[in-house]
Coordinates of C-alpha atoms in Angstrom, one line a residue:
Chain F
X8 CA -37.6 0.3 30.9
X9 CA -35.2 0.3 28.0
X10 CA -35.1 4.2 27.5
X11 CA -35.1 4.6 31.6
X12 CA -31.8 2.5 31.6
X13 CA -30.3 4.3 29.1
X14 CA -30.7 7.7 30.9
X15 CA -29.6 6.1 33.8
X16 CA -26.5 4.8 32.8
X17 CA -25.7 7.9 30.9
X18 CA -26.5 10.3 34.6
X19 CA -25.3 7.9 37.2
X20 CA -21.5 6.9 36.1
X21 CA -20.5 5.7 39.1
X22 CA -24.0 3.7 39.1
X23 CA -26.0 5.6 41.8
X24 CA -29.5 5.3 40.7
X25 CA -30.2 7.6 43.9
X26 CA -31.3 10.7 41.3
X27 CA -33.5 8.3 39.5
X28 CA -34.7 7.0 43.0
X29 CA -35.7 10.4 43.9
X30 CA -37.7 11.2 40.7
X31 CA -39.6 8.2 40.6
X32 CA -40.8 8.7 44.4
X33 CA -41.3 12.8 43.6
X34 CA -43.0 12.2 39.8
X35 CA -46.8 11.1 40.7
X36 CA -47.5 11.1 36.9
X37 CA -46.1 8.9 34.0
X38 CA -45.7 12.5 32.2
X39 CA -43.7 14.1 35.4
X40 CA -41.9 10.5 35.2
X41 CA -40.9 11.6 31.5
X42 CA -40.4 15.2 32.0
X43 CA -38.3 14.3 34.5
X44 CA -36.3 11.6 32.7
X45 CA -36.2 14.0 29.5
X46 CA -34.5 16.4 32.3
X47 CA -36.9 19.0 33.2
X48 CA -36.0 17.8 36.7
X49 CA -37.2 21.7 38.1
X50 CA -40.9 20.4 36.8
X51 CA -41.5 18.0 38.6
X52 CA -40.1 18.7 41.9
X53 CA -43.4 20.4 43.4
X54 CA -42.8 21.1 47.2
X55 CA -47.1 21.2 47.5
X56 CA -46.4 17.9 46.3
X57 CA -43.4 16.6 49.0
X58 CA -42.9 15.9 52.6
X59 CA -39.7 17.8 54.2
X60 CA -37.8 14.8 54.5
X61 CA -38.7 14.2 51.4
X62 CA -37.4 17.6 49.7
X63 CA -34.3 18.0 52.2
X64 CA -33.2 14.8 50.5
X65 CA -34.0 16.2 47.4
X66 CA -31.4 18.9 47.9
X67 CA -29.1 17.4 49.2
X68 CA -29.1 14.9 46.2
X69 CA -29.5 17.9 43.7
X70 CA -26.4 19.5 45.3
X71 CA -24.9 16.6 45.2
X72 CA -25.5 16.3 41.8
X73 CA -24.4 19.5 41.1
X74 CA -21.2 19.5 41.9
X75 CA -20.6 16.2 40.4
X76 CA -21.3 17.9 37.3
X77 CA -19.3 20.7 38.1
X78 CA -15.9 18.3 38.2
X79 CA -16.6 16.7 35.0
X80 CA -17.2 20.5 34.0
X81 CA -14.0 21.6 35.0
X82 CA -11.8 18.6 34.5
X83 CA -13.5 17.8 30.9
X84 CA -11.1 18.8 27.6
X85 CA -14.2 20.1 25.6
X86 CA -14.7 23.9 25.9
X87 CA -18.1 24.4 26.8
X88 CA -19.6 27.9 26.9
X89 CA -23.2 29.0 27.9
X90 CA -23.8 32.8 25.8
X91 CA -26.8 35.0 26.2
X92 CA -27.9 35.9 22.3
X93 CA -25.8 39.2 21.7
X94 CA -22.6 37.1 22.6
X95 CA -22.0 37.9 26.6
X96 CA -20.7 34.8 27.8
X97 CA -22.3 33.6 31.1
X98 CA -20.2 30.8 31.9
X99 CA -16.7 29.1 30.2
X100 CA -15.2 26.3 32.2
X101 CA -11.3 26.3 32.6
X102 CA -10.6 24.0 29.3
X103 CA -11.0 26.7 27.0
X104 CA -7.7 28.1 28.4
X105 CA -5.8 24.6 26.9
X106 CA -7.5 25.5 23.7
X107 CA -7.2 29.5 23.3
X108 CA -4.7 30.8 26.1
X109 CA -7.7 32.8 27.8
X110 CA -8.7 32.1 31.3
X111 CA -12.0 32.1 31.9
X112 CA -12.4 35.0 33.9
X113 CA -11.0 36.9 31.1
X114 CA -14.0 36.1 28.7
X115 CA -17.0 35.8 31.2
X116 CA -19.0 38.5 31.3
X117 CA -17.5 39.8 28.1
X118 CA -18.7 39.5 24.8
X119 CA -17.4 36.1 23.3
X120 CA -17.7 37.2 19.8
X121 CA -15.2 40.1 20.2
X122 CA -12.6 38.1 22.0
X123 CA -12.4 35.1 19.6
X124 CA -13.5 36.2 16.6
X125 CA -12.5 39.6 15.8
X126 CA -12.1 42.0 13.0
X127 CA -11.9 40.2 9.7
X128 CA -12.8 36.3 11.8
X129 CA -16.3 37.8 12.7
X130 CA -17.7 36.4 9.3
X131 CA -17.2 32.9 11.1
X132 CA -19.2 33.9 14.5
X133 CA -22.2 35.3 11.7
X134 CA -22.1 32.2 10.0
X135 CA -22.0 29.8 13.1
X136 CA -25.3 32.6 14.8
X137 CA -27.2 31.5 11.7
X138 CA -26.8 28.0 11.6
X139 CA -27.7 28.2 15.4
X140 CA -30.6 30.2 14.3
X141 CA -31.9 27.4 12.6
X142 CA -31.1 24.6 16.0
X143 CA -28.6 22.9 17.3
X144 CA -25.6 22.4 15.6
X145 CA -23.6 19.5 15.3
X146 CA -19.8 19.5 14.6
X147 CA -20.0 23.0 13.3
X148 CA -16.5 23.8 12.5
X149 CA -15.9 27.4 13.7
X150 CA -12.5 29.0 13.2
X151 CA -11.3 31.5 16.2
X152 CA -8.0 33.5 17.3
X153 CA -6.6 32.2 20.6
X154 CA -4.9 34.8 22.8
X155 CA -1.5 34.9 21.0
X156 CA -2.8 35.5 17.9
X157 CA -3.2 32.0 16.2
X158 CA -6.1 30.1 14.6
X159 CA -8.2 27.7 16.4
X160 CA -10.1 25.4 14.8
X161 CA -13.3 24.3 17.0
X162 CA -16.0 21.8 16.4
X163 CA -18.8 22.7 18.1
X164 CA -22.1 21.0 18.9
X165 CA -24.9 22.8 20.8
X166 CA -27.3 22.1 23.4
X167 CA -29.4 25.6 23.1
X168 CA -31.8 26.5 25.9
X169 CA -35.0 27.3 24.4
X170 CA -38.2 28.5 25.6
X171 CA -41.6 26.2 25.7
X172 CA -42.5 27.9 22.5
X173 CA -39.4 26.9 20.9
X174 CA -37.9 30.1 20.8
X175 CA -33.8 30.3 21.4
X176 CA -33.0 31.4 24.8
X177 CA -29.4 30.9 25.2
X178 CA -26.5 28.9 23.9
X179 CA -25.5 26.5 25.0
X180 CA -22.0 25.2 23.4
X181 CA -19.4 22.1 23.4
X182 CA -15.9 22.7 22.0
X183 CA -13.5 20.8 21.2
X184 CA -10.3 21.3 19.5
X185 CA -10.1 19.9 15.6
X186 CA -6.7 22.0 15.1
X187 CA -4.6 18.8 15.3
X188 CA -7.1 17.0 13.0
X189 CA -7.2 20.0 11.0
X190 CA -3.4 20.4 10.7
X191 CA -3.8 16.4 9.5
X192 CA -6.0 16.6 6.9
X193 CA -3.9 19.9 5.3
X194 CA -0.3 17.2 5.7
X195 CA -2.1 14.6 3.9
X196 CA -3.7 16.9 1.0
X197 CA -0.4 17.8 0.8
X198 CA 1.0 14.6 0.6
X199 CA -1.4 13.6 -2.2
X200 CA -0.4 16.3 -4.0
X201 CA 3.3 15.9 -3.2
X202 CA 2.5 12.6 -4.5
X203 CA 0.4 13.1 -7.2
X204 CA 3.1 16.3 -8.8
X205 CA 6.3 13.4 -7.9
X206 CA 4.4 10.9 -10.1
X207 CA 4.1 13.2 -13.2
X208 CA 7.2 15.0 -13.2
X209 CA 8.7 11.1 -13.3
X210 CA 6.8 10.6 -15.7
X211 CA 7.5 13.4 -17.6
X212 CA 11.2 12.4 -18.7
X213 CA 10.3 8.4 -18.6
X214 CA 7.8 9.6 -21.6
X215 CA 10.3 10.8 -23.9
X216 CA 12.9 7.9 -22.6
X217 CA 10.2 5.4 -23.3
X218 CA 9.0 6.9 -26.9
X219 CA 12.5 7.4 -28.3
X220 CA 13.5 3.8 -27.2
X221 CA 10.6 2.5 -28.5
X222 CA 11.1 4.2 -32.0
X223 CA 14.0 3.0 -32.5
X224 CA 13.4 -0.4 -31.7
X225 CA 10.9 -0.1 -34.6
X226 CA 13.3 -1.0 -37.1
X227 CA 10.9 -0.2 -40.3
X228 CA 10.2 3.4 -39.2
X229 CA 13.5 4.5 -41.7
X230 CA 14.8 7.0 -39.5
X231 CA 18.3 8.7 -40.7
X232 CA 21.6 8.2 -38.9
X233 CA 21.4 11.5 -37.7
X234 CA 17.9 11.4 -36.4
X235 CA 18.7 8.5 -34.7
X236 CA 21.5 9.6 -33.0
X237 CA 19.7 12.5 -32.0
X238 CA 17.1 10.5 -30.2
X239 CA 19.4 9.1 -28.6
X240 CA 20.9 11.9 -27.3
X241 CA 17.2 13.2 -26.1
X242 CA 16.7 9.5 -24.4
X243 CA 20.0 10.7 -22.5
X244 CA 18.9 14.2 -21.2
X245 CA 16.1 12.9 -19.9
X246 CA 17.7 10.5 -18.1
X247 CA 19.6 13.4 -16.9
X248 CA 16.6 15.1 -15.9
X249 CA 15.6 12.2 -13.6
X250 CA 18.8 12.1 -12.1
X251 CA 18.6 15.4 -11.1
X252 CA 15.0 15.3 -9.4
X253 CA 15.8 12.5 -7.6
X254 CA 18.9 14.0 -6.3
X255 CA 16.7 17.6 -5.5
X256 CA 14.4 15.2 -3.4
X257 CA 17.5 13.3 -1.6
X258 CA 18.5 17.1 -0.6
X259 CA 15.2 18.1 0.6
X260 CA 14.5 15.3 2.2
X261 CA 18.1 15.6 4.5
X262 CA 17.8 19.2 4.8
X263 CA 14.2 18.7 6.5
X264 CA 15.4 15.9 8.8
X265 CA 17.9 18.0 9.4
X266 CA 21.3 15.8 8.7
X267 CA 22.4 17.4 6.4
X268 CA 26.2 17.6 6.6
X269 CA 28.0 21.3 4.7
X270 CA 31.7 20.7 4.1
X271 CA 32.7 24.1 5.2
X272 CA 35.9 26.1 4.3
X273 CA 36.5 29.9 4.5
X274 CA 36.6 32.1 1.7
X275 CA 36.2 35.4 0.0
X276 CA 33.2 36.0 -1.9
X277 CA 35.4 36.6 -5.1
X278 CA 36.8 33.3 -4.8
X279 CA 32.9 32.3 -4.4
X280 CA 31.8 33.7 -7.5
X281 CA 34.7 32.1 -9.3
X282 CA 33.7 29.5 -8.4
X283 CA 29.6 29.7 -9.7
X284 CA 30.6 32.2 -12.5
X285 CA 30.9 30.4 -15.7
X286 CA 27.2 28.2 -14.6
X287 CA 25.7 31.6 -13.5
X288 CA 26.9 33.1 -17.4
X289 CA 25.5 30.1 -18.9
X290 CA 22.8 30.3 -17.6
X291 CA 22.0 33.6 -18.0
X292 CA 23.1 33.6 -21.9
X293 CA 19.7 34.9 -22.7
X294 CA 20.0 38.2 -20.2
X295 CA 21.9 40.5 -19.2
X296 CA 23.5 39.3 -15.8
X297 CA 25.8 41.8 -14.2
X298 CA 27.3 41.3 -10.5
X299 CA 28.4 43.7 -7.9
X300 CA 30.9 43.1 -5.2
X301 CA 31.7 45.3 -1.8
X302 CA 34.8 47.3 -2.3
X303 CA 36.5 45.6 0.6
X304 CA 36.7 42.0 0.8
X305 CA 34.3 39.9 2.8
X306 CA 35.3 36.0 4.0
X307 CA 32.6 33.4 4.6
X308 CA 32.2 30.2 6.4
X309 CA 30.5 28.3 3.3
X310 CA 30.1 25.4 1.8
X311 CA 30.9 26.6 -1.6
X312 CA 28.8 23.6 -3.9
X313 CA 25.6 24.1 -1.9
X314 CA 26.0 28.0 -1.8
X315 CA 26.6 28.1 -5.6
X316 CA 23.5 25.7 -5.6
X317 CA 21.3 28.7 -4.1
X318 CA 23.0 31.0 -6.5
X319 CA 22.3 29.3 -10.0
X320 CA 18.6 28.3 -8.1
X321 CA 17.8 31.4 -8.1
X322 CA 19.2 33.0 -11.0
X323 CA 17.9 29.9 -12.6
X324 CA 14.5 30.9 -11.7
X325 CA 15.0 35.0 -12.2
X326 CA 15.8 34.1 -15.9
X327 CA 12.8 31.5 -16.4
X328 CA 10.2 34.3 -15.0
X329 CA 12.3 37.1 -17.2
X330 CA 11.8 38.1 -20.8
X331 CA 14.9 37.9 -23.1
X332 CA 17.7 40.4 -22.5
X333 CA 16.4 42.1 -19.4
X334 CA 18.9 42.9 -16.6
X335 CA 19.4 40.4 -14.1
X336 CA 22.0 41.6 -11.1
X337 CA 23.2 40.4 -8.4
X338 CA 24.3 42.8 -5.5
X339 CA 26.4 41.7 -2.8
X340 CA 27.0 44.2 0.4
X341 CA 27.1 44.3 4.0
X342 CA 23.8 44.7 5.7
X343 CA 23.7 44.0 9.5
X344 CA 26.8 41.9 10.1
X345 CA 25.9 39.6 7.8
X346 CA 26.5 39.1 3.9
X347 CA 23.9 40.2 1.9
X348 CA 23.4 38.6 -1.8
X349 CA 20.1 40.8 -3.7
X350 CA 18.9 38.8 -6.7
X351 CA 16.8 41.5 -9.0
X352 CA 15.1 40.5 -12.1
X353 CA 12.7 42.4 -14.1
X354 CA 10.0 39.5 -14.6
X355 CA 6.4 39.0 -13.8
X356 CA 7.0 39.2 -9.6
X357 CA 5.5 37.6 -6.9
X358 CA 2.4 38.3 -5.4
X359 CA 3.0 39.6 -2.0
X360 CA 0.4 36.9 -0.8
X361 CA 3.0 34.4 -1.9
X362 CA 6.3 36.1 -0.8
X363 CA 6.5 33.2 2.6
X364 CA 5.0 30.1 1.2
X365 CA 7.2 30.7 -2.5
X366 CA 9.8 28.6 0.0
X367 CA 7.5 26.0 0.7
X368 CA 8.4 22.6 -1.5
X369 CA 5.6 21.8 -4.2
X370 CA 4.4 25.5 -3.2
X371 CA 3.4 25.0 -7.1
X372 CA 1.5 22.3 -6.7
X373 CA -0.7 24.1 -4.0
X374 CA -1.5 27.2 -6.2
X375 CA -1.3 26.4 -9.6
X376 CA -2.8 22.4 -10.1
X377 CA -2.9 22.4 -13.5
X378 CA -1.5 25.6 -14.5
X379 CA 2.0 26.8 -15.8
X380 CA 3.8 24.8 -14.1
X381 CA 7.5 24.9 -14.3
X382 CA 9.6 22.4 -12.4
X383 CA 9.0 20.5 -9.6
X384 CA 8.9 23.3 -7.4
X385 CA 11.2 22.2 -4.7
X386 CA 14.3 25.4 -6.0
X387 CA 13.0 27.7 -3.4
X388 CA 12.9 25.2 -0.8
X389 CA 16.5 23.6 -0.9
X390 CA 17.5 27.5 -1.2
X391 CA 16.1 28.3 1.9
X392 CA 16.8 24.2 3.5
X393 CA 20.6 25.3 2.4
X394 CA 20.7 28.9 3.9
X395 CA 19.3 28.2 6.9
X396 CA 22.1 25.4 7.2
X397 CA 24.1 28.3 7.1
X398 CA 23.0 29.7 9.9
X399 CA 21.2 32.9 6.7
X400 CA 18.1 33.6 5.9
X401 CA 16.4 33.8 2.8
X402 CA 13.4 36.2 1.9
X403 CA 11.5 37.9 -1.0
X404 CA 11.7 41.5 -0.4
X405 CA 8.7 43.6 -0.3
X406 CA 7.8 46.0 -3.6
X407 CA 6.0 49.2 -4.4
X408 CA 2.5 47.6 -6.2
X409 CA 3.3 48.6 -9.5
X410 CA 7.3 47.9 -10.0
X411 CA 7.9 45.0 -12.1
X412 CA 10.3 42.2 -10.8
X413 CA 11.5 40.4 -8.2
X414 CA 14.6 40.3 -5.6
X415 CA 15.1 37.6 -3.6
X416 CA 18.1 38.2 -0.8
X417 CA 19.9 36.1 1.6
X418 CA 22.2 36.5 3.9
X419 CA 25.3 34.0 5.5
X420 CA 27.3 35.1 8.1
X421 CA 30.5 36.6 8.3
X422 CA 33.4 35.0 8.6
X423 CA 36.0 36.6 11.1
X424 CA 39.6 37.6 9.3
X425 CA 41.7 35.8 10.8
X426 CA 40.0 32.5 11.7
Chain A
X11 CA -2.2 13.2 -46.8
X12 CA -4.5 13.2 -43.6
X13 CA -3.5 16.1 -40.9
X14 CA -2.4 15.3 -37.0
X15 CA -2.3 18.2 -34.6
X16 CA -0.1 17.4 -31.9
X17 CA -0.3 19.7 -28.7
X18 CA 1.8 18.9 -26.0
X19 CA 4.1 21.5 -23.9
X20 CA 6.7 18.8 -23.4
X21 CA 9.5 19.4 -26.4
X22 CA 10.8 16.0 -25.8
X23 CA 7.3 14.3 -25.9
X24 CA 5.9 16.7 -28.7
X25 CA 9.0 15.9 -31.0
X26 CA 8.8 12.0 -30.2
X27 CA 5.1 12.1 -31.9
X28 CA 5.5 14.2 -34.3
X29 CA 8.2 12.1 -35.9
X30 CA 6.8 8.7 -35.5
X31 CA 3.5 10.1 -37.0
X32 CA 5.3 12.0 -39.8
X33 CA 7.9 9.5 -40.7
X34 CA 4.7 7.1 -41.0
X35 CA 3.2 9.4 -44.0
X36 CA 1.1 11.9 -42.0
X37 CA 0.8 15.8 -42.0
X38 CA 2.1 17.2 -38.6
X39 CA 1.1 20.5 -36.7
X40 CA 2.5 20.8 -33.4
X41 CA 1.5 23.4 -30.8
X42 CA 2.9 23.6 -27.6
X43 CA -0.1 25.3 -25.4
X44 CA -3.6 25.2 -25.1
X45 CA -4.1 28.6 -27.2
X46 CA -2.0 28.1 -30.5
X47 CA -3.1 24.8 -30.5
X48 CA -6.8 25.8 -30.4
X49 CA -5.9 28.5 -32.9
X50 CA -4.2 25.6 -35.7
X51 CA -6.9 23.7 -35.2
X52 CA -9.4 26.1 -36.0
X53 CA -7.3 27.1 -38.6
X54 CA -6.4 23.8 -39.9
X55 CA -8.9 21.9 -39.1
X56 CA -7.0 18.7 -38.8
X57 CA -8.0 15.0 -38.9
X58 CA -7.2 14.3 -35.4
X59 CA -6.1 15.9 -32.1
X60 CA -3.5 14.3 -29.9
X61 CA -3.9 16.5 -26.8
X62 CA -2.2 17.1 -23.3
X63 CA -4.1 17.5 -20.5
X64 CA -1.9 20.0 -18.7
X65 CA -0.8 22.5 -20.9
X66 CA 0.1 25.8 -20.8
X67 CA -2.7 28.8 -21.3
X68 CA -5.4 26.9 -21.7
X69 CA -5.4 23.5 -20.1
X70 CA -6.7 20.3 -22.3
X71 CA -10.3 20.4 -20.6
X72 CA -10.4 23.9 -21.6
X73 CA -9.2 23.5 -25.2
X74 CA -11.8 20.2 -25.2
X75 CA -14.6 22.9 -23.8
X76 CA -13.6 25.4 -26.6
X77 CA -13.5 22.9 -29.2
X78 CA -17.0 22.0 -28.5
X79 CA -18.8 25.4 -29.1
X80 CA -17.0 24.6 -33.1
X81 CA -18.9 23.7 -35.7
X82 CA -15.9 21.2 -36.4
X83 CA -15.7 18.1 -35.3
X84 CA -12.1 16.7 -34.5
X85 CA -11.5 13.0 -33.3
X86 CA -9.4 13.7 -30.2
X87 CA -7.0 11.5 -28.1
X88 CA -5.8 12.5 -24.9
X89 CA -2.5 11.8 -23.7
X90 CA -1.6 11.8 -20.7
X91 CA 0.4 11.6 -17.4
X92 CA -2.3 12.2 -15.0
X93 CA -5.5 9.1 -14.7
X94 CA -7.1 10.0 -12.3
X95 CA -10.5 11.5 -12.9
X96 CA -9.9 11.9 -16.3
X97 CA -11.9 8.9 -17.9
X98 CA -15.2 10.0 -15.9
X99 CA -14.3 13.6 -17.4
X100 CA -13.5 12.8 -20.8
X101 CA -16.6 10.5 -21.0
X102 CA -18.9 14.3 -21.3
X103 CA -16.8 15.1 -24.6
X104 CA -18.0 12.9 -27.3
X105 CA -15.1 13.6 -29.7
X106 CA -12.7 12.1 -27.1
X107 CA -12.3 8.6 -28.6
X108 CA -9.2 7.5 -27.0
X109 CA -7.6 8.1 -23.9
X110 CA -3.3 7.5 -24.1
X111 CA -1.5 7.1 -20.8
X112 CA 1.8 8.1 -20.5
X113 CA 4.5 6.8 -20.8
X114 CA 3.5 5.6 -24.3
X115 CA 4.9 3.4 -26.9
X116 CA 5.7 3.9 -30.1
X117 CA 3.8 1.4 -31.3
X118 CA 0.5 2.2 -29.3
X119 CA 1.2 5.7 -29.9
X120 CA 0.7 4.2 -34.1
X121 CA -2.0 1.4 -33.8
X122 CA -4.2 3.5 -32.3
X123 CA -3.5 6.7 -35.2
X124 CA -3.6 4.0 -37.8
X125 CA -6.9 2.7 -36.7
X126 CA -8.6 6.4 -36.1
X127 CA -6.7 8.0 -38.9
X128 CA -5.7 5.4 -42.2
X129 CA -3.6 6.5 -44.4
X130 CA -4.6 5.2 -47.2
X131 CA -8.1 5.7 -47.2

């Protein structure tokens, strides 16, 4: 009785025991009973077996059936999908077009392996085949392309037909999206990371801050005048250093919620460089920096702090990645109506793998955990938070494989002369 | 004079323990990466290790692995910044026998060399 009412409430929502009803009165057997509970309802329906009356009302309920479970079909968010073995799709009900941008009756009848996971994705459709080689899955995550070219990240469970040998007939799948989730989990592994890289590189400073104070507050150690004043001065730029992270974070953080107010004036980009010159040189006092201007003058709309900001960013970073007295240029020129700033160093490069998500805050954190890591990685990001307050754009451009070095351009618009 | 190598990439941190440890009497060899610092203490074969866990080249775990294959045994004590994980990790190295969180004290930073490492011995 238990395992009846469970089936029950699980086929009847709306409470219509009719189906059960029906397959009581048409199951002469406690093992058709079963069958038919288990849902081989084509078993036990024997027409040598029925009256008419009997079977006309078993149609009619069947239909009925039928197309109850062809709403919850079509109104249900899962993608569900019925595939013959070598991937034709039988039947896909209209949810998948939420999920991937296909309508259905662009997929049926084609092979649902070469729409969704094609070219270098098919290693996902092999490995999903196997595990269903093996039975049903449950929450198989299987990564596809949706129409327009983006990932879709689907848990799947299956209910496989299979023959009475136990041999896979068809495939019988349930869909449903995990992208969001997926999206989640990747903000919150950042997050922890964010967190975990904020934690040590405040901690980095407070460490010297805290050992220098603490040695001199040791008044046996019998440090000299001059070393004490010296630790001192170390306790100091640290504190400087902390200062200036906290400030890089305040930045970010407004330049991602986007409030982030530019006090704009116009100006030439002479009077720009004047103004970033003597930080650029000092800077650069270990290379060889050497800046070239457009013959005719050029007036921007800027805010002339944060654009110096982007400048000593990134020739900050050019000379970090640079060996000693290697050329480091900057090339200003007019490239489609807007002013162009190339940044060209002759260090170790960026992988082109890396050229987009160099600009991503903590983008060190998600390559190199433990490795060389310099900074708290959030340059690149306020560069690109700034520009793009500009109304620029900032990019790494592309390189022949074996040149060594890096530019990084960005452009701002151009002011009109006379405004 | 008993011998201290010191690796640590941070200048600031590096110099802060080098001179409390060498104003205190002791020998000092500082290396700032995983690689010259494995290299000293090969070469050296210093009394203790203090060692960073992220370091350049060759990370502290690394070093630690490297260290082991050695026919010498150091005492080492880790510093630093990052606790998570790190006492279940260090547990597998036996020659760990201290772990230092940052930020550290002076003091600490000597109790714990004077009790590994006495001077006058």
């Amino acid at each position: 009785m238990e395992m009846e009412d469970k089936v029950q409430g699980s086929f009847t929502p709306n409470g219509n025991d009719s189906m059960f009803d029906l397959i009581r009165r048409v199951a002469t057997t406690e093992s058709d009973l079963q069958a038919a509970l288990a849902g081989e309802i084509d078993a036990v329906i024997d027409p040598t077996n029925a009256t008419p009356m009997l079977l006309q009302e078993a149609q009619e309920t069947l239909r009925q059936s039928m197309m109850q479970y062809r709403r919850l079909i079509n109104r249900v968010g899962a993608t569900i999908f019925e595939l013959e073995l070598d991937g034709t799709t039988l039947f896909v009900n209209p949810a998948v077009t939420d999920a991937t941008g296909y309508a259905p009756r662009e997929i049926q009848g084609h092979n649902w392996w070469d729409v969704f996971t094609p070219g270098d994705l098919r290693a996902y459709a092999d490995g999903f085949l196997e595990a269903v080689g093996k039975g049903d899955v449950t929450s198989y995550e299987l990564t596809v392309r949706g129409k327009d070219g983006s990932f879709v990240f689907w848990e799947v469970n299956t209910a496989n037909h299979y023959d009475r040998e136990g041999k896979l007939l068809r495939i019988l799948g349930f869909a449903t999206d995990a992208t969001r989730r997926k999206k989640a989990e990747e903000a919150n592994e950042l997050k922890s990371r964010f967190l975990a890289m904020i934690s040590h590189e405040l901690r980095t400073p407070l460490t010297s801050i805290k050992g220098f104070a603490t040695t001199l507050l040791a008044d046996e150690a019998g440090f000299t005048r001059e070393e004490e004043h010296e630790f001192i001065g170390i306790i100091s730029e640290e504190a400087d250093k902390l200062t200036a992270l906290i400030e890089q974070l305040l930045i970010l953080t407004r330049l991602q919620a986007g409030n982030f107010k530019l006090k704009n004036e116009v100006l030439s980009i002479q009077q720009l460089l004047d103004v970033v010159r003597p930080k650029l040189d000092e800077l650069c006092a270990k290379h060889k920096l050497s800046i070239h201007l457009p013959e005719t003058p050029i007036n921007l709309q800027v805010d002339k702090q944060r654009i110096a900001t982007v400048l000593s960013n990134l020739i900050h970073n050019a000379c970090k990645y640079s060996p000693f007295d290697t050329p480091i240029t900057v090339n200003v020129h007019v490239c489609d109506g807007m002013a162009q700033f190339d940044i060209t160093d002759k260090g170790r490069g960026i992988k082109p793998e890396d050229r987009e998500i160099v600009f991503e805050a903590f983008y060190q954190v998600t390559k190199r955990p433990w490795g060389e890591l310099h900074g708290a990685g959030l340059g690149l990001a306020i560069c690109q938070g700034l520009v793009k307050a500009h109304g620029g754009r900032i990019w790494v451009q592309a390189q022949e494989p074996d040149s060594k070095g890096t530019t990084i351009s960005f452009s701002l618009p151009i002011s009109p002369p006379h405004s | 004079m008993p011998t201290i190598l010191v690796v640590e990439d941070e200048p600031a941190a590096r110099k802060f323990i080098a001179k409390n440890l060498k104003v205190r009497g002791y020998d000092v060899l500082e290396a700032e990466d995983g690689e010259s610092g494995l290299q000293q203490a090969r070469d050296f074969q210093p009394a203790a290790i203090l060692l960073d866990l992220k370091l350049p080249l060759l990370d502290g775990w690394e070093f630690l692995d490297a260290l082991q294959v050695d026919s010498y045994q150091a005492i080492v004590v880790l510093i630093t910044a990052l606790d998570i994980e790190t006492d279940e990790k260090a547990s597998k190295y036996p020659q760990v026998v201290e772990t230092l969180i940052k930020p550290i004290s002076a003091q600490e930073l000597l109790n714990i060399m004077g009790r590994l490492v006495p001077i006058e011995g």
